[in-house]
mmCIF file of C-alpha atoms in Angstrom:
data_model
loop_
_atom_site.group_PDB
_atom_site.id
_atom_site.type_symbol
_atom_site.label_atom_id
_atom_site.label_comp_id
_atom_site.label_asym_id
_atom_site.label_seq_id
_atom_site.Cartn_x
_atom_site.Cartn_y
_atom_site.Cartn_z
ATOM 1 C CA MET C 1 -37.207 -3.263 36.267
ATOM 2 C CA ALA C 2 -36.588 -3.573 32.764
ATOM 3 C CA SER C 3 -39.275 -1.287 31.571
ATOM 4 C CA ALA C 4 -40.872 0.026 28.286
ATOM 5 C CA ARG C 5 -38.240 0.134 25.534
ATOM 6 C CA GLY C 6 -38.471 3.497 23.966
ATOM 7 C CA PRO C 7 -36.471 6.535 24.812
ATOM 8 C CA CYS C 8 -37.586 9.044 27.454
ATOM 9 C CA GLY C 9 -39.883 11.769 26.227
ATOM 10 C CA ILE C 10 -40.814 9.736 23.191
ATOM 11 C CA SER C 11 -43.905 11.443 21.324
ATOM 12 C CA VAL C 12 -47.003 9.223 21.886
ATOM 13 C CA ARG C 13 -49.439 8.767 19.392
ATOM 14 C CA SER C 14 -52.796 9.698 20.711
ATOM 15 C CA ASP C 15 -54.770 6.950 19.159
ATOM 16 C CA PHE C 16 -55.851 5.757 22.697
ATOM 17 C CA SER C 17 -57.875 7.249 25.620
ATOM 18 C CA SER C 18 -55.085 8.074 27.855
ATOM 19 C CA ALA C 19 -51.385 8.296 28.218
ATOM 20 C CA CYS C 20 -48.990 8.238 31.043
ATOM 21 C CA LEU C 21 -45.367 9.205 30.378
ATOM 22 C CA ILE C 22 -42.284 9.246 32.577
ATOM 23 C CA HIS C 23 -39.524 11.687 31.680
ATOM 24 C CA LYS C 24 -36.793 13.609 33.197
ATOM 25 C CA ALA C 25 -37.665 16.431 35.438
ATOM 26 C CA GLY C 26 -37.691 19.685 33.576
ATOM 27 C CA ALA C 27 -38.530 17.958 30.150
ATOM 28 C CA PRO C 28 -40.911 19.700 27.893
ATOM 29 C CA SER C 29 -44.576 19.157 29.026
ATOM 30 C CA ASN C 30 -45.988 18.486 25.539
ATOM 31 C CA SER C 31 -44.715 14.945 25.304
ATOM 32 C CA VAL C 32 -48.238 13.712 24.494
ATOM 33 C CA SER C 33 -48.698 14.452 20.792
ATOM 34 C CA GLY C 34 -49.670 12.769 17.531
ATOM 35 C CA VAL C 35 -51.563 12.793 14.354
ATOM 36 C CA MET C 36 -55.052 12.913 16.131
ATOM 37 C CA ALA C 37 -56.852 15.779 18.152
ATOM 38 C CA VAL C 38 -57.480 14.886 21.836
ATOM 39 C CA GLN C 39 -58.830 16.973 24.453
ATOM 40 C CA VAL C 40 -56.738 16.911 27.734
ATOM 41 C CA HIS C 41 -58.971 17.657 30.843
ATOM 42 C CA ARG C 42 -56.561 16.509 33.612
ATOM 43 C CA HIS C 43 -52.860 16.278 34.138
ATOM 44 C CA ARG C 44 -50.610 16.216 37.092
ATOM 45 C CA ASN C 45 -47.011 16.148 38.049
ATOM 46 C CA LYS C 46 -45.041 14.209 40.566
ATOM 47 C CA VAL C 47 -41.436 13.918 41.141
ATOM 48 C CA ARG C 48 -40.213 10.446 42.311
ATOM 49 C CA ASN C 49 -36.554 9.483 42.457
ATOM 50 C CA GLY C 50 -35.581 12.456 40.058
ATOM 51 C CA GLN C 51 -38.197 11.667 37.714
ATOM 52 C CA ALA C 52 -41.367 13.597 36.733
ATOM 53 C CA ILE C 53 -44.459 11.495 36.244
ATOM 54 C CA ARG C 54 -46.914 13.379 33.949
ATOM 55 C CA CYS C 55 -50.187 11.792 33.326
ATOM 56 C CA ALA C 56 -52.511 13.014 30.631
ATOM 57 C CA MET C 57 -55.936 11.742 30.411
ATOM 58 C CA ALA C 58 -57.412 12.154 27.059
ATOM 59 C CA THR C 59 -61.222 12.285 26.210
ATOM 60 C CA GLY C 60 -63.136 12.925 23.036
ATOM 61 C CA LYS C 61 -63.349 11.216 19.670
ATOM 62 C CA GLU C 62 -60.091 10.543 17.896
ATOM 63 C CA GLN C 63 -61.582 11.837 14.491
ATOM 64 C CA GLY C 64 -61.927 8.215 12.956
ATOM 65 C CA ALA C 65 -58.497 7.287 14.182
ATOM 66 C CA ILE C 66 -59.392 3.888 15.268
ATOM 67 C CA SER C 67 -62.275 1.428 14.276
ATOM 68 C CA THR C 68 -65.645 1.333 16.144
ATOM 69 C CA ALA C 69 -64.587 -1.857 17.788
ATOM 70 C CA SER C 70 -61.630 -0.462 19.447
ATOM 71 C CA SER C 71 -63.157 2.909 20.448
ATOM 72 C CA GLY C 72 -66.570 1.641 21.661
ATOM 73 C CA ASP C 73 -68.247 1.620 24.973
ATOM 74 C CA GLN C 74 -65.536 0.763 27.764
ATOM 75 C CA THR C 75 -68.147 -0.081 30.160
ATOM 76 C CA LYS C 76 -68.805 -3.465 28.330
ATOM 77 C CA GLY C 77 -66.406 -6.221 27.813
ATOM 78 C CA GLY C 78 -64.208 -7.027 24.906
ATOM 79 C CA LEU C 79 -64.002 -10.164 22.647
ATOM 80 C CA ARG C 80 -61.798 -11.865 25.308
ATOM 81 C CA GLY C 81 -63.268 -10.522 28.506
ATOM 82 C CA LYS C 82 -63.341 -7.258 30.598
ATOM 83 C CA LEU C 83 -60.597 -5.445 32.365
ATOM 84 C CA ASN C 84 -60.900 -1.770 33.551
ATOM 85 C CA LYS C 85 -57.689 -0.163 33.058
ATOM 86 C CA VAL C 86 -54.500 -1.598 31.764
ATOM 87 C CA VAL C 87 -50.920 -0.124 31.905
ATOM 88 C CA LEU C 88 -49.133 -0.827 28.789
ATOM 89 C CA ALA C 89 -45.251 -0.905 28.498
ATOM 90 C CA TYR C 90 -45.072 1.350 25.564
ATOM 91 C CA SER C 91 -42.059 1.668 23.388
ATOM 92 C CA GLY C 92 -43.629 3.551 20.444
ATOM 93 C CA GLY C 93 -42.743 0.751 17.991
ATOM 94 C CA LEU C 94 -44.832 -1.595 15.940
ATOM 95 C CA ASP C 95 -45.921 -4.087 18.464
ATOM 96 C CA THR C 96 -46.977 -1.814 21.376
ATOM 97 C CA SER C 97 -48.600 0.508 18.816
ATOM 98 C CA VAL C 98 -50.982 -2.063 17.586
ATOM 99 C CA ILE C 99 -51.510 -3.430 20.994
ATOM 100 C CA VAL C 100 -53.276 -0.320 22.047
ATOM 101 C CA PRO C 101 -56.231 -0.760 20.001
ATOM 102 C CA TRP C 102 -56.038 -4.444 20.358
ATOM 103 C CA LEU C 103 -56.401 -4.129 24.166
ATOM 104 C CA ARG C 104 -59.446 -2.000 23.812
ATOM 105 C CA GLU C 105 -61.088 -4.081 21.171
ATOM 106 C CA ASN C 106 -60.475 -7.391 23.118
ATOM 107 C CA TYR C 107 -60.785 -6.265 26.792
ATOM 108 C CA GLY C 108 -62.991 -3.136 26.621
ATOM 109 C CA CYS C 109 -60.483 -1.368 28.806
ATOM 110 C CA GLU C 110 -58.854 2.000 29.284
ATOM 111 C CA VAL C 111 -55.198 1.997 28.226
ATOM 112 C CA VAL C 112 -52.498 3.922 29.954
ATOM 113 C CA CYS C 113 -49.271 3.824 28.049
ATOM 114 C CA PHE C 114 -46.090 3.976 30.127
ATOM 115 C CA THR C 115 -42.678 4.914 28.626
ATOM 116 C CA ALA C 116 -39.396 4.810 30.486
ATOM 117 C CA ASP C 117 -35.652 4.607 29.772
ATOM 118 C CA VAL C 118 -34.621 1.725 31.929
ATOM 119 C CA GLY C 119 -35.359 1.222 35.686
ATOM 120 C CA GLN C 120 -38.638 3.242 36.582
ATOM 121 C CA ALA C 121 -40.916 0.895 38.042
ATOM 122 C CA MET C 122 -44.083 0.577 36.152
ATOM 123 C CA VAL C 123 -45.919 -1.123 39.053
ATOM 124 C CA ASP C 124 -45.950 2.251 40.700
ATOM 125 C CA VAL C 125 -47.676 3.765 37.894
ATOM 126 C CA ALA C 126 -50.211 0.946 37.725
ATOM 127 C CA LYS C 127 -51.158 1.502 41.465
ATOM 128 C CA GLU C 128 -51.185 5.260 40.939
ATOM 129 C CA VAL C 129 -53.760 5.254 38.106
ATOM 130 C CA GLY C 130 -55.811 2.403 39.656
ATOM 131 C CA ALA C 131 -55.103 -0.299 36.979
ATOM 132 C CA ASP C 132 -56.083 -3.893 37.411
ATOM 133 C CA ALA C 133 -53.705 -5.167 34.888
ATOM 134 C CA VAL C 134 -50.409 -4.595 33.085
ATOM 135 C CA ALA C 135 -49.402 -5.475 29.499
ATOM 136 C CA HIS C 136 -46.452 -5.689 27.468
ATOM 137 C CA GLY C 137 -45.349 -6.288 23.869
ATOM 138 C CA CYS C 138 -42.920 -9.218 24.396
ATOM 139 C CA THR C 139 -43.243 -12.322 22.134
ATOM 140 C CA GLY C 140 -43.806 -15.682 23.631
ATOM 141 C CA LYS C 141 -40.357 -16.639 22.366
ATOM 142 C CA GLY C 142 -37.975 -14.257 24.039
ATOM 143 C CA ASN C 143 -36.469 -13.528 27.501
ATOM 144 C CA ASP C 144 -38.236 -9.962 27.959
ATOM 145 C CA GLN C 145 -41.642 -11.690 28.830
ATOM 146 C CA VAL C 146 -40.095 -13.420 31.868
ATOM 147 C CA ARG C 147 -38.221 -10.222 32.980
ATOM 148 C CA PHE C 148 -41.441 -8.315 32.958
ATOM 149 C CA GLU C 149 -43.749 -10.818 34.479
ATOM 150 C CA LEU C 150 -41.369 -11.833 37.473
ATOM 151 C CA THR C 151 -40.876 -8.267 38.330
ATOM 152 C CA PHE C 152 -44.817 -7.931 38.296
ATOM 153 C CA TYR C 153 -44.910 -10.931 40.566
ATOM 154 C CA ALA C 154 -42.336 -9.617 42.894
ATOM 155 C CA LEU C 155 -43.839 -6.175 43.290
ATOM 156 C CA ASN C 156 -47.577 -6.731 43.067
ATOM 157 C CA PRO C 157 -48.626 -10.368 42.561
ATOM 158 C CA GLU C 158 -52.350 -9.375 42.346
ATOM 159 C CA LEU C 159 -52.021 -7.602 39.118
ATOM 160 C CA LYS C 160 -53.337 -9.404 35.890
ATOM 161 C CA VAL C 161 -50.931 -9.540 33.098
ATOM 162 C CA VAL C 162 -51.822 -9.462 29.529
ATOM 163 C CA ALA C 163 -49.376 -10.594 26.926
ATOM 164 C CA PRO C 164 -51.079 -10.194 23.346
ATOM 165 C CA TRP C 165 -48.324 -11.988 21.503
ATOM 166 C CA ARG C 166 -49.390 -15.068 23.451
ATOM 167 C CA GLU C 167 -53.046 -14.432 22.718
ATOM 168 C CA TRP C 168 -53.852 -12.780 19.378
ATOM 169 C CA ASP C 169 -54.027 -14.202 15.829
ATOM 170 C CA ILE C 170 -51.164 -12.036 14.524
ATOM 171 C CA THR C 171 -48.504 -14.321 13.385
ATOM 172 C CA GLY C 172 -45.666 -11.765 12.531
ATOM 173 C CA ARG C 173 -44.539 -8.349 11.966
ATOM 174 C CA GLU C 174 -46.124 -8.220 8.437
ATOM 175 C CA ASP C 175 -49.578 -9.118 10.070
ATOM 176 C CA ALA C 176 -48.879 -6.581 12.618
ATOM 177 C CA ILE C 177 -48.300 -3.830 10.021
ATOM 178 C CA GLU C 178 -51.562 -4.787 8.189
ATOM 179 C CA TYR C 179 -53.363 -4.542 11.675
ATOM 180 C CA ALA C 180 -52.001 -1.188 12.136
ATOM 181 C CA LYS C 181 -53.200 0.052 8.742
ATOM 182 C CA LYS C 182 -56.512 -1.481 9.428
ATOM 183 C CA HIS C 183 -57.000 0.460 12.581
ATOM 184 C CA ASN C 184 -55.419 3.795 11.304
ATOM 185 C CA VAL C 185 -52.281 3.315 13.714
ATOM 186 C CA PRO C 186 -49.064 5.104 12.412
ATOM 187 C CA VAL C 187 -46.044 2.939 12.931
ATOM 188 C CA PRO C 188 -42.235 3.623 12.443
ATOM 189 C CA VAL C 189 -41.779 0.623 10.170
ATOM 190 C CA SER C 190 -42.731 -0.890 7.041
ATOM 191 C CA LYS C 191 -42.588 -4.231 5.087
ATOM 192 C CA LYS C 192 -39.264 -2.869 3.638
ATOM 193 C CA SER C 193 -37.772 -2.057 7.042
ATOM 194 C CA ILE C 194 -38.928 -4.784 9.587
ATOM 195 C CA TYR C 195 -36.272 -5.022 12.148
ATOM 196 C CA SER C 196 -37.211 -5.441 15.593
ATOM 197 C CA ARG C 197 -35.477 -2.950 17.732
ATOM 198 C CA ASP C 198 -35.230 -2.337 21.428
ATOM 199 C CA ARG C 199 -33.495 0.855 22.483
ATOM 200 C CA ASN C 200 -32.745 2.549 25.851
ATOM 201 C CA LEU C 201 -30.042 4.491 27.592
ATOM 202 C CA TRP C 202 -27.635 1.618 27.661
ATOM 203 C CA HIS C 203 -27.792 0.013 24.225
ATOM 204 C CA LEU C 204 -29.768 -0.499 20.994
ATOM 205 C CA SER C 205 -30.550 -4.040 19.927
ATOM 206 C CA HIS C 206 -31.555 -5.195 16.309
ATOM 207 C CA GLU C 207 -33.368 -8.631 15.562
ATOM 208 C CA GLY C 208 -35.441 -9.994 12.617
ATOM 209 C CA ASP C 209 -35.499 -9.580 8.991
ATOM 210 C CA ILE C 210 -32.273 -10.748 7.358
ATOM 211 C CA LEU C 211 -30.630 -11.249 10.710
ATOM 212 C CA GLU C 212 -32.896 -14.315 11.381
ATOM 213 C CA ASP C 213 -30.349 -16.103 8.910
ATOM 214 C CA PRO C 214 -27.004 -16.278 10.913
ATOM 215 C CA ALA C 215 -25.164 -16.530 7.498
ATOM 216 C CA ASN C 216 -26.242 -13.015 6.568
ATOM 217 C CA GLU C 217 -24.047 -10.183 7.196
ATOM 218 C CA PRO C 218 -25.785 -7.129 8.762
ATOM 219 C CA LYS C 219 -26.452 -4.205 6.388
ATOM 220 C CA GLU C 220 -24.547 -0.966 7.383
ATOM 221 C CA ASP C 221 -27.783 0.991 7.197
ATOM 222 C CA MET C 222 -29.296 -1.034 9.937
ATOM 223 C CA TYR C 223 -27.012 0.630 12.470
ATOM 224 C CA MET C 224 -28.260 3.786 14.223
ATOM 225 C CA MET C 225 -25.814 4.563 17.273
ATOM 226 C CA SER C 226 -22.525 3.879 15.493
ATOM 227 C CA ILE C 227 -20.754 4.358 12.426
ATOM 228 C CA ALA C 228 -18.699 1.507 10.703
ATOM 229 C CA PRO C 229 -15.191 1.320 12.243
ATOM 230 C CA GLU C 230 -13.578 1.692 8.682
ATOM 231 C CA ASN C 231 -15.364 4.943 8.247
ATOM 232 C CA ALA C 232 -14.343 6.281 11.851
ATOM 233 C CA PRO C 233 -11.877 9.144 12.113
ATOM 234 C CA SER C 234 -8.260 8.203 11.176
ATOM 235 C CA LYS C 235 -7.134 9.986 14.299
ATOM 236 C CA PRO C 236 -7.434 8.231 17.674
ATOM 237 C CA GLU C 237 -9.075 10.030 20.569
ATOM 238 C CA TYR C 238 -8.013 9.723 24.276
ATOM 239 C CA LEU C 239 -10.409 9.719 27.064
ATOM 240 C CA GLU C 240 -9.672 9.866 30.712
ATOM 241 C CA ILE C 241 -12.540 8.230 32.834
ATOM 242 C CA GLY C 242 -12.446 8.915 36.578
ATOM 243 C CA ILE C 243 -13.679 6.137 38.803
ATOM 244 C CA ILE C 244 -14.730 6.040 42.415
ATOM 245 C CA ALA C 245 -15.372 2.689 44.111
ATOM 246 C CA GLY C 246 -15.953 1.007 40.772
ATOM 247 C CA VAL C 247 -18.252 3.528 39.271
ATOM 248 C CA PRO C 248 -17.364 5.824 36.484
ATOM 249 C CA VAL C 249 -17.919 9.491 37.519
ATOM 250 C CA SER C 250 -16.126 11.802 35.119
ATOM 251 C CA ILE C 251 -14.755 12.197 31.548
ATOM 252 C CA ASN C 252 -11.602 14.106 31.121
ATOM 253 C CA GLY C 253 -11.916 15.721 34.614
ATOM 254 C CA ARG C 254 -15.495 16.732 34.151
ATOM 255 C CA ASP C 255 -17.888 15.251 36.873
ATOM 256 C CA LEU C 256 -20.999 13.993 35.349
ATOM 257 C CA SER C 257 -24.331 12.318 36.530
ATOM 258 C CA PRO C 258 -24.443 8.328 35.573
ATOM 259 C CA ALA C 259 -27.003 9.087 32.909
ATOM 260 C CA SER C 260 -25.160 12.074 31.541
ATOM 261 C CA LEU C 261 -21.891 10.099 31.624
ATOM 262 C CA LEU C 262 -23.352 7.312 29.615
ATOM 263 C CA ALA C 263 -24.995 9.529 27.103
ATOM 264 C CA GLU C 264 -21.711 11.386 26.221
ATOM 265 C CA LEU C 265 -19.821 8.083 25.977
ATOM 266 C CA ASN C 266 -22.615 6.740 23.747
ATOM 267 C CA GLU C 267 -21.843 9.686 21.407
ATOM 268 C CA ILE C 268 -18.123 9.539 21.589
ATOM 269 C CA GLY C 269 -18.057 5.933 21.103
ATOM 270 C CA GLY C 270 -20.597 5.716 18.321
ATOM 271 C CA LYS C 271 -18.429 8.417 16.384
ATOM 272 C CA HIS C 272 -15.434 5.848 16.636
ATOM 273 C CA GLY C 273 -17.496 2.766 15.733
ATOM 274 C CA ILE C 274 -17.061 1.216 19.070
ATOM 275 C CA GLY C 275 -19.433 -1.280 20.724
ATOM 276 C CA ARG C 276 -20.925 -3.431 17.926
ATOM 277 C CA ILE C 277 -21.384 -6.949 18.475
ATOM 278 C CA ASP C 278 -22.997 -9.613 16.442
ATOM 279 C CA MET C 279 -24.072 -12.787 18.449
ATOM 280 C CA VAL C 280 -25.969 -15.849 18.659
ATOM 281 C CA GLU C 281 -27.563 -16.176 22.139
ATOM 282 C CA ASN C 282 -29.134 -18.914 24.085
ATOM 283 C CA ARG C 283 -32.474 -17.749 25.308
ATOM 284 C CA LEU C 284 -33.992 -18.728 28.473
ATOM 285 C CA VAL C 285 -37.003 -20.547 26.794
ATOM 286 C CA GLY C 286 -34.483 -22.993 25.155
ATOM 287 C CA MET C 287 -34.048 -21.722 21.603
ATOM 288 C CA LYS C 288 -31.041 -20.009 20.032
ATOM 289 C CA SER C 289 -31.506 -16.438 18.633
ATOM 290 C CA ARG C 290 -29.268 -13.868 16.667
ATOM 291 C CA GLY C 291 -29.174 -10.344 17.380
ATOM 292 C CA VAL C 292 -26.800 -7.389 16.733
ATOM 293 C CA TYR C 293 -26.217 -4.889 19.507
ATOM 294 C CA GLU C 294 -24.824 -1.442 19.811
ATOM 295 C CA THR C 295 -23.397 -0.516 23.078
ATOM 296 C CA PRO C 296 -20.787 2.267 22.468
ATOM 297 C CA GLY C 297 -20.854 3.833 26.059
ATOM 298 C CA GLY C 298 -21.197 0.706 27.941
ATOM 299 C CA THR C 299 -18.158 -0.800 26.184
ATOM 300 C CA ILE C 300 -15.945 2.076 27.122
ATOM 301 C CA MET C 301 -17.197 2.072 30.691
ATOM 302 C CA ALA C 302 -16.561 -1.645 31.128
ATOM 303 C CA ALA C 303 -13.087 -1.369 29.624
ATOM 304 C CA ALA C 304 -12.086 1.330 31.975
ATOM 305 C CA VAL C 305 -13.331 -0.243 35.119
ATOM 306 C CA ARG C 306 -11.773 -3.544 34.197
ATOM 307 C CA GLU C 307 -8.492 -2.031 33.522
ATOM 308 C CA LEU C 308 -8.618 -0.107 36.944
ATOM 309 C CA GLU C 309 -9.521 -3.264 38.792
ATOM 310 C CA SER C 310 -6.355 -4.869 37.356
ATOM 311 C CA LEU C 311 -4.269 -2.481 39.555
ATOM 312 C CA THR C 312 -6.661 -2.585 42.797
ATOM 313 C CA LEU C 313 -7.916 -6.173 43.001
ATOM 314 C CA ASP C 314 -5.710 -9.282 43.927
ATOM 315 C CA ARG C 315 -5.786 -12.415 41.790
ATOM 316 C CA GLU C 316 -8.265 -14.530 43.933
ATOM 317 C CA THR C 317 -10.746 -11.629 44.324
ATOM 318 C CA MET C 318 -10.664 -10.980 40.496
ATOM 319 C CA GLN C 319 -11.295 -14.572 39.819
ATOM 320 C CA TRP C 320 -14.213 -14.823 42.250
ATOM 321 C CA LYS C 321 -15.668 -11.541 40.721
ATOM 322 C CA ASP C 322 -15.620 -13.006 37.399
ATOM 323 C CA ILE C 323 -17.299 -16.074 38.630
ATOM 324 C CA ILE C 324 -19.998 -14.039 40.301
ATOM 325 C CA ALA C 325 -20.377 -11.789 37.259
ATOM 326 C CA LEU C 326 -21.416 -14.689 35.009
ATOM 327 C CA LYS C 327 -24.105 -15.823 37.690
ATOM 328 C CA TYR C 328 -25.163 -12.305 38.200
ATOM 329 C CA ALA C 329 -25.760 -11.837 34.500
ATOM 330 C CA GLU C 330 -27.618 -15.227 34.445
ATOM 331 C CA LEU C 331 -29.934 -13.959 37.200
ATOM 332 C CA VAL C 332 -30.673 -10.640 35.495
ATOM 333 C CA TYR C 333 -31.068 -12.141 32.076
ATOM 334 C CA ALA C 334 -33.628 -14.594 33.501
ATOM 335 C CA GLY C 335 -35.665 -11.714 35.235
ATOM 336 C CA ARG C 336 -34.595 -12.420 38.836
ATOM 337 C CA TRP C 337 -33.712 -9.144 39.672
ATOM 338 C CA PHE C 338 -35.437 -9.387 42.984
ATOM 339 C CA ASP C 339 -33.873 -12.434 44.212
ATOM 340 C CA PRO C 340 -31.878 -12.265 47.538
ATOM 341 C CA LEU C 341 -28.946 -13.957 45.762
ATOM 342 C CA ARG C 342 -28.817 -11.016 43.341
ATOM 343 C CA GLN C 343 -28.885 -8.598 46.492
ATOM 344 C CA SER C 344 -26.090 -10.604 48.092
ATOM 345 C CA PHE C 345 -23.935 -10.350 44.886
ATOM 346 C CA ASP C 346 -24.312 -6.556 45.197
ATOM 347 C CA ALA C 347 -23.151 -6.479 48.617
ATOM 348 C CA PHE C 348 -20.111 -8.496 47.463
ATOM 349 C CA MET C 349 -19.367 -6.268 44.544
ATOM 350 C CA GLU C 350 -19.663 -3.115 46.807
ATOM 351 C CA LYS C 351 -17.059 -4.534 49.184
ATOM 352 C CA VAL C 352 -14.527 -5.819 46.761
ATOM 353 C CA THR C 353 -14.596 -2.540 44.740
ATOM 354 C CA ALA C 354 -14.318 -0.091 47.539
ATOM 355 C CA THR C 355 -10.753 0.603 46.507
ATOM 356 C CA THR C 356 -11.266 0.546 42.773
ATOM 357 C CA THR C 357 -10.666 4.412 42.676
ATOM 358 C CA GLY C 358 -8.565 6.262 40.255
ATOM 359 C CA SER C 359 -8.482 7.014 36.492
ATOM 360 C CA VAL C 360 -7.934 5.121 33.128
ATOM 361 C CA THR C 361 -7.059 6.596 29.869
ATOM 362 C CA LEU C 362 -8.390 4.911 26.894
ATOM 363 C CA LYS C 363 -7.469 5.118 23.216
ATOM 364 C CA LEU C 364 -10.393 4.957 20.861
ATOM 365 C CA TYR C 365 -9.626 4.174 17.322
ATOM 366 C CA LYS C 366 -11.681 2.540 14.404
ATOM 367 C CA GLY C 367 -13.790 0.352 16.662
ATOM 368 C CA SER C 368 -11.082 -0.624 19.261
ATOM 369 C CA VAL C 369 -10.660 0.414 22.929
ATOM 370 C CA ASN C 370 -7.043 0.126 24.229
ATOM 371 C CA VAL C 371 -5.779 1.347 27.558
ATOM 372 C CA ALA C 372 -3.135 4.025 27.642
ATOM 373 C CA SER C 373 -2.796 4.592 31.282
ATOM 374 C CA ARG C 374 -3.991 3.356 34.636
ATOM 375 C CA LYS C 375 -3.580 5.197 37.976
ATOM 376 C CA SER C 376 -5.006 4.756 41.526
ATOM 377 C CA PRO C 377 -3.995 5.482 44.996
ATOM 378 C CA TYR C 378 -4.880 2.168 46.112
ATOM 379 C CA SER C 379 -2.948 0.294 43.370
ATOM 380 C CA LEU C 380 -1.375 -3.096 44.451
ATOM 381 C CA TYR C 381 1.194 -2.658 41.623
ATOM 382 C CA ARG C 382 4.641 -1.909 42.996
ATOM 383 C CA GLU C 383 7.330 -0.951 40.431
ATOM 384 C CA ASP C 384 10.140 -1.671 42.880
ATOM 385 C CA ILE C 385 8.825 -5.162 43.187
ATOM 386 C CA SER C 386 7.803 -5.798 39.525
ATOM 387 C CA SER C 387 11.037 -4.307 37.975
ATOM 388 C CA PHE C 388 13.545 -6.561 36.335
ATOM 389 C CA GLU C 389 15.925 -4.907 38.540
ATOM 390 C CA ASN C 390 16.832 -6.641 42.006
ATOM 391 C CA GLY C 391 15.148 -4.910 44.941
ATOM 392 C CA GLU C 392 14.929 -5.278 48.630
ATOM 393 C CA ILE C 393 11.441 -6.709 48.839
ATOM 394 C CA TYR C 394 11.524 -9.432 46.316
ATOM 395 C CA ASN C 395 14.630 -11.741 46.243
ATOM 396 C CA GLN C 396 14.828 -13.592 43.078
ATOM 397 C CA ALA C 397 16.566 -16.670 44.627
ATOM 398 C CA ASP C 398 13.396 -17.205 46.652
ATOM 399 C CA ALA C 399 11.664 -18.307 43.741
ATOM 400 C CA GLU C 400 13.420 -21.659 43.475
ATOM 401 C CA GLY C 401 12.005 -22.903 46.862
ATOM 402 C CA PHE C 402 8.729 -21.819 45.784
ATOM 403 C CA ILE C 403 8.746 -23.523 42.451
ATOM 404 C CA ARG C 404 9.886 -26.776 44.114
ATOM 405 C CA LEU C 405 6.877 -26.683 46.445
ATOM 406 C CA TYR C 406 4.398 -25.489 43.951
ATOM 407 C CA GLY C 407 5.436 -28.252 41.521
ATOM 408 C CA LEU C 408 5.548 -31.026 43.991
ATOM 409 C CA PRO C 409 2.247 -32.742 42.810
ATOM 410 C CA THR C 410 3.677 -32.649 39.257
ATOM 411 C CA ARG C 411 6.935 -34.231 40.331
ATOM 412 C CA VAL C 412 5.216 -36.961 42.410
ATOM 413 C CA ARG C 413 2.946 -37.975 39.627
ATOM 414 C CA ALA C 414 5.985 -38.163 37.141
ATOM 415 C CA MET C 415 7.821 -40.274 39.624
ATOM 416 C CA LEU C 416 4.908 -42.746 39.980
ATOM 417 C CA GLU C 417 4.501 -43.039 36.288
ATOM 418 C CA LYS C 418 8.397 -43.727 35.790
ATOM 419 C CA GLY C 419 8.363 -46.022 38.770
ATOM 420 C CA ILE C 420 10.938 -44.035 40.650
#
């Protein structure tokens, strides 16, 4: 599922009673840290799908870090009712940081903060810690809320969902900053820097502030993953991307895990100003929104796979793949990851890309990605056929009959119009 939007291993401020972090196996064990003293009395580690789940349950007073209302007796209800334990998709940003005391104040509950870097199932953690509810920091205007909640429905329809942005009296990010100050919650934004950012392994998005007016050009100091193309190196860099069955697996001959490969391409692409896009999108809820995205590694990967497919897929298959890709994107965008249709599309993609194996060399230069070389043992490209020189397989004289048959509907229509 599309999980919490902060990077793995993010330092979580301990202004709440418990924290649950997912980070890569072997990561430092001191990921729970902050500006307030806590006493950790229990922690355990599990490894699931290559991830270590570390839960640290904190007790004791937070040295006045939060108000009495948000740190009171959790056996009593809050202002809006009573929940026992809520797992919050926690990014470490403004919204989710203020949600922690808000949940305690309004539902009298223990808060378990869950941080992931795309794909780890939050619902598993809710079951593991015995939570009766889950929460997220999505606004009532976006698509994220739909993606979170449709996934909750699919994996555990009995979980209650708390969406503070649809309930509280906070009307905007400036109000949220004031709420954070009131409850002594340190947040990484100020009224001078009020962008809404979502970052994960794949990309970084920017919304809000001056971007809300599509007439405004983004400021250069907003970008965090890439430099301006005009400031990129004046010498191009060549990368050879190895691909097996449609999946990038290596850079310049070095085999890498998917996550490591993407992280390295993010670094390389960002250095060359690659992967910036400023777009106005049509949200699922009906409104238009403007966002700026940085996706350096993904841009390079997509270009490499697409170029190799130009060798290994025939025309009709490529056309259907493009049609399905659009619908696939719509399904994922709308939160319908667990639909049987999406699973069927995956089966189609695995079949048609089975022979998309080989390598592509790309030239990176000042924001651009251009292909320099494509090679595949399954290439449908035949130089002896495509060459301008005559060959034995393709007789150019055969083209005349083909054109006459292919153009027959055009000729018939013209004959009708001219009364022939």
